[in-house]
mmCIF file of C-alpha atoms in Angstrom:
data_model
loop_
_atom_site.group_PDB
_atom_site.id
_atom_site.type_symbol
_atom_site.label_atom_id
_atom_site.label_comp_id
_atom_site.label_asym_id
_atom_site.label_seq_id
_atom_site.Cartn_x
_atom_site.Cartn_y
_atom_site.Cartn_z
ATOM 1 C CA MET A 1 82.589 163.319 76.951
ATOM 2 C CA LEU A 2 79.269 162.340 76.346
ATOM 3 C CA SER A 3 77.899 165.859 76.116
ATOM 4 C CA LYS A 4 80.510 166.395 72.795
ATOM 5 C CA PHE A 5 78.022 164.281 70.993
ATOM 6 C CA PRO A 6 74.988 164.464 72.116
ATOM 7 C CA GLY A 7 72.956 163.271 68.828
ATOM 8 C CA ARG A 8 75.774 160.826 68.043
ATOM 9 C CA TRP A 9 74.693 159.108 71.878
ATOM 10 C CA ALA A 10 71.125 160.192 71.191
ATOM 11 C CA ALA A 11 71.037 158.272 67.382
ATOM 12 C CA LEU A 12 72.343 154.777 69.280
ATOM 13 C CA GLY A 13 69.930 154.876 72.122
ATOM 14 C CA LEU A 14 66.743 154.934 69.928
ATOM 15 C CA ILE A 15 68.704 152.198 67.711
ATOM 16 C CA ALA A 16 69.648 149.803 70.557
ATOM 17 C CA GLY A 17 67.182 150.723 72.966
ATOM 18 C CA PRO A 18 64.056 149.062 71.931
ATOM 19 C CA LEU A 19 66.202 145.604 71.588
ATOM 20 C CA ALA A 20 66.568 145.274 75.419
ATOM 21 C CA PHE A 21 63.456 145.563 75.811
ATOM 22 C CA SER A 22 62.189 143.007 73.550
ATOM 23 C CA LEU A 23 63.085 140.052 74.946
ATOM 24 C CA PRO A 24 62.166 138.898 78.540
ATOM 25 C CA ALA A 25 64.760 138.842 81.028
ATOM 26 C CA PRO A 26 66.335 135.199 81.513
ATOM 27 C CA THR A 27 64.877 133.434 84.309
ATOM 28 C CA ALA A 28 65.048 130.485 85.997
ATOM 29 C CA ASP A 29 61.426 130.267 85.113
ATOM 30 C CA MET A 30 62.042 130.459 81.409
ATOM 31 C CA SER A 31 62.818 126.644 81.515
ATOM 32 C CA LYS A 32 59.792 126.396 82.258
ATOM 33 C CA LEU A 33 57.237 127.620 79.264
ATOM 34 C CA ARG A 34 57.285 124.249 77.821
ATOM 35 C CA ARG A 35 56.294 120.979 79.897
ATOM 36 C CA ASP A 36 55.709 117.738 78.228
ATOM 37 C CA PRO A 37 52.520 116.556 78.739
ATOM 38 C CA ARG A 38 53.439 112.950 79.684
ATOM 39 C CA GLU A 39 54.579 114.457 82.963
ATOM 40 C CA ILE A 40 51.884 116.617 83.700
ATOM 41 C CA ARG A 41 49.448 113.500 83.030
ATOM 42 C CA LEU A 42 51.424 111.518 85.480
ATOM 43 C CA GLU A 43 51.638 114.237 88.476
ATOM 44 C CA ARG A 44 48.070 114.842 88.081
ATOM 45 C CA PHE A 45 47.198 111.002 87.824
ATOM 46 C CA PHE A 46 49.459 110.285 91.134
ATOM 47 C CA ALA A 47 48.065 113.642 92.707
ATOM 48 C CA GLU A 48 44.491 112.459 92.334
ATOM 49 C CA LYS A 49 45.756 109.824 94.382
ATOM 50 C CA ASP A 50 47.987 111.212 97.156
ATOM 51 C CA ALA A 51 50.943 109.168 95.843
ATOM 52 C CA PRO A 52 54.471 110.263 96.694
ATOM 53 C CA ALA A 53 55.240 109.273 93.124
ATOM 54 C CA GLN A 54 54.100 112.309 91.440
ATOM 55 C CA ALA A 55 57.551 114.045 92.646
ATOM 56 C CA LEU A 56 58.771 111.782 89.922
ATOM 57 C CA ALA A 57 57.006 112.028 87.219
ATOM 58 C CA LYS A 58 59.816 113.832 85.221
ATOM 59 C CA GLU A 59 62.095 110.995 85.956
ATOM 60 C CA PHE A 60 59.816 108.169 84.925
ATOM 61 C CA ILE A 61 59.161 110.244 81.332
ATOM 62 C CA LEU A 62 63.428 110.522 81.652
ATOM 63 C CA ALA A 63 64.394 106.765 81.969
ATOM 64 C CA ALA A 64 61.872 105.709 79.332
ATOM 65 C CA ASP A 65 62.499 107.829 76.754
ATOM 66 C CA ARG A 66 66.351 106.651 77.533
ATOM 67 C CA TYR A 67 65.498 103.177 77.419
ATOM 68 C CA GLY A 68 62.973 103.334 74.832
ATOM 69 C CA LEU A 69 59.914 102.335 76.865
ATOM 70 C CA ASP A 70 56.461 102.670 77.436
ATOM 71 C CA TRP A 71 56.253 106.215 79.385
ATOM 72 C CA ARG A 72 53.463 104.830 80.926
ATOM 73 C CA LEU A 73 54.924 101.258 81.704
ATOM 74 C CA LEU A 74 57.225 102.003 84.885
ATOM 75 C CA PRO A 75 54.984 104.375 86.665
ATOM 76 C CA SER A 76 52.058 101.725 86.255
ATOM 77 C CA ILE A 77 54.395 98.706 87.169
ATOM 78 C CA ALA A 78 55.523 101.381 90.380
ATOM 79 C CA PHE A 79 51.513 101.780 91.166
ATOM 80 C CA VAL A 80 50.563 98.370 91.196
ATOM 81 C CA GLU A 81 53.647 97.383 93.141
ATOM 82 C CA SER A 82 53.450 99.704 95.741
ATOM 83 C CA THR A 83 50.475 102.396 94.983
ATOM 84 C CA GLY A 84 52.697 105.084 93.606
ATOM 85 C CA GLY A 85 55.081 105.137 96.506
ATOM 86 C CA LYS A 86 53.136 104.695 99.156
ATOM 87 C CA ALA A 87 53.770 101.320 100.851
ATOM 88 C CA TYR A 88 57.707 100.101 99.618
ATOM 89 C CA LYS A 89 61.003 99.062 101.373
ATOM 90 C CA ASN A 90 64.733 99.337 100.469
ATOM 91 C CA ASN A 91 63.752 102.148 97.369
ATOM 92 C CA ASN A 92 61.995 99.835 95.362
ATOM 93 C CA MET A 93 58.779 100.591 94.268
ATOM 94 C CA PHE A 94 58.257 98.390 91.947
ATOM 95 C CA GLY A 95 58.368 95.173 93.686
ATOM 96 C CA TRP A 96 62.178 93.709 91.630
ATOM 97 C CA GLN A 97 62.824 90.445 92.696
ATOM 98 C CA ASN A 98 59.972 90.524 94.985
ATOM 99 C CA GLY A 99 60.326 93.699 96.827
ATOM 100 C CA ASP A 100 63.851 92.243 98.388
ATOM 101 C CA HIS A 101 66.158 94.012 96.237
ATOM 102 C CA ARG A 102 68.308 97.640 97.658
ATOM 103 C CA PHE A 103 68.389 100.605 95.479
ATOM 104 C CA ARG A 104 70.607 103.551 96.573
ATOM 105 C CA SER A 105 67.910 105.951 95.572
ATOM 106 C CA ILE A 106 64.462 106.143 94.168
ATOM 107 C CA HIS A 107 65.708 107.459 90.981
ATOM 108 C CA SER A 108 68.577 104.642 91.056
ATOM 109 C CA SER A 109 65.386 102.067 91.155
ATOM 110 C CA ILE A 110 64.172 104.208 88.194
ATOM 111 C CA TYR A 111 66.594 103.525 85.685
ATOM 112 C CA HIS A 112 67.615 100.204 86.889
ATOM 113 C CA ILE A 113 64.375 99.053 85.920
ATOM 114 C CA ALA A 114 64.194 100.876 82.608
ATOM 115 C CA GLU A 115 67.301 99.805 81.700
ATOM 116 C CA ARG A 116 66.762 95.846 82.501
ATOM 117 C CA LEU A 117 63.349 96.257 81.003
ATOM 118 C CA ALA A 118 65.083 97.170 77.940
ATOM 119 C CA ASN A 119 68.053 95.290 77.732
ATOM 120 C CA SER A 120 68.021 92.075 79.790
ATOM 121 C CA HIS A 121 67.595 88.522 77.629
ATOM 122 C CA TYR A 122 63.968 88.259 80.108
ATOM 123 C CA TYR A 123 62.564 91.029 78.697
ATOM 124 C CA LYS A 124 63.834 92.695 75.333
ATOM 125 C CA GLY A 125 62.148 91.799 71.887
ATOM 126 C CA LYS A 126 59.075 90.743 73.778
ATOM 127 C CA ASN A 127 55.826 92.873 73.395
ATOM 128 C CA LEU A 128 53.924 94.079 76.430
ATOM 129 C CA ASP A 129 51.973 91.106 77.282
ATOM 130 C CA ARG A 130 55.228 88.982 77.459
ATOM 131 C CA VAL A 131 56.932 91.379 79.162
ATOM 132 C CA LEU A 132 54.570 92.326 82.128
ATOM 133 C CA TYR A 133 54.515 88.220 82.407
ATOM 134 C CA THR A 134 57.983 87.734 82.959
ATOM 135 C CA TYR A 135 57.938 90.732 85.306
ATOM 136 C CA ASN A 136 55.266 88.674 87.220
ATOM 137 C CA PRO A 137 53.190 85.827 86.194
ATOM 138 C CA ILE A 138 50.541 86.361 88.935
ATOM 139 C CA GLU A 139 47.097 86.152 87.537
ATOM 140 C CA GLY A 140 46.007 89.455 86.611
ATOM 141 C CA TYR A 141 48.589 91.350 87.295
ATOM 142 C CA ARG A 142 49.260 92.348 83.362
ATOM 143 C CA GLU A 143 45.053 93.133 83.427
ATOM 144 C CA ARG A 144 45.934 95.445 86.294
ATOM 145 C CA VAL A 145 49.044 97.319 85.043
ATOM 146 C CA LYS A 146 47.586 97.833 81.403
ATOM 147 C CA ALA A 147 43.979 99.050 82.971
ATOM 148 C CA VAL A 148 46.884 101.827 85.377
ATOM 149 C CA MET A 149 48.581 102.398 81.481
ATOM 150 C CA GLN A 150 45.384 103.634 80.092
ATOM 151 C CA GLN A 151 44.431 105.306 82.555
ATOM 152 C CA LEU A 152 47.488 107.264 82.103
ATOM 153 C CA GLY A 153 46.349 107.966 77.880
ATOM 154 C CA PRO A 154 48.057 107.544 74.805
ATOM 155 C CA SER A 155 51.274 105.503 74.571
ATOM 156 C CA ARG A 156 52.828 108.389 71.644
ATOM 157 C CA PRO A 157 54.791 111.170 73.031
ATOM 158 C CA THR A 158 52.634 114.187 72.250
ATOM 159 C CA LYS A 159 53.993 117.540 72.058
ATOM 160 C CA PRO A 160 55.357 119.819 74.399
ATOM 161 C CA VAL A 161 52.550 122.196 75.802
ATOM 162 C CA ARG A 162 53.675 125.747 76.336
ATOM 163 C CA LEU A 163 51.980 127.024 79.770
ATOM 164 C CA ALA A 164 52.867 130.501 79.552
ATOM 165 C CA THR A 165 54.170 133.151 77.816
ATOM 166 C CA THR A 166 56.123 136.309 79.148
ATOM 167 C CA ALA A 167 56.451 138.402 76.358
ATOM 168 C CA VAL A 168 54.332 139.265 73.035
ATOM 169 C CA GLY A 169 55.487 137.301 69.891
ATOM 170 C CA ILE A 170 57.276 134.773 72.161
#
């Protein structure tokens, strides 16, 4: 069948052929082209401290965004309370309820603490100093958490960073 109309098929190949090669083939890595710089900062911070929380950077950001919290708050509390996951029990790296509260998982603890800080009448509507004082009134606690927050960077998120390109013009 192709031999009867070689010119017609050749013309179609010229038209359609370049289109098939102009875009990269979809891969699992395509989702990693853009990364949130806050996530990168958290990963680097915890990596420098050799802290297990490095693997949770994305979850910290997602929980903070979901509940409208400063993205630095949860990881800073986790760092002050458990050195970023080096010392904790009951999946509770935040020291919630004096460290006695049992969580099903680390992930559930992140979202639980975020939800409580955003919605509980104990915290809602308070500025950072009042939130931290309510969380832990021990002298110097607020300063330690805020010092970690400062190390992490500015409070406002910045635009995602493009890490790599796979084709010209993308």
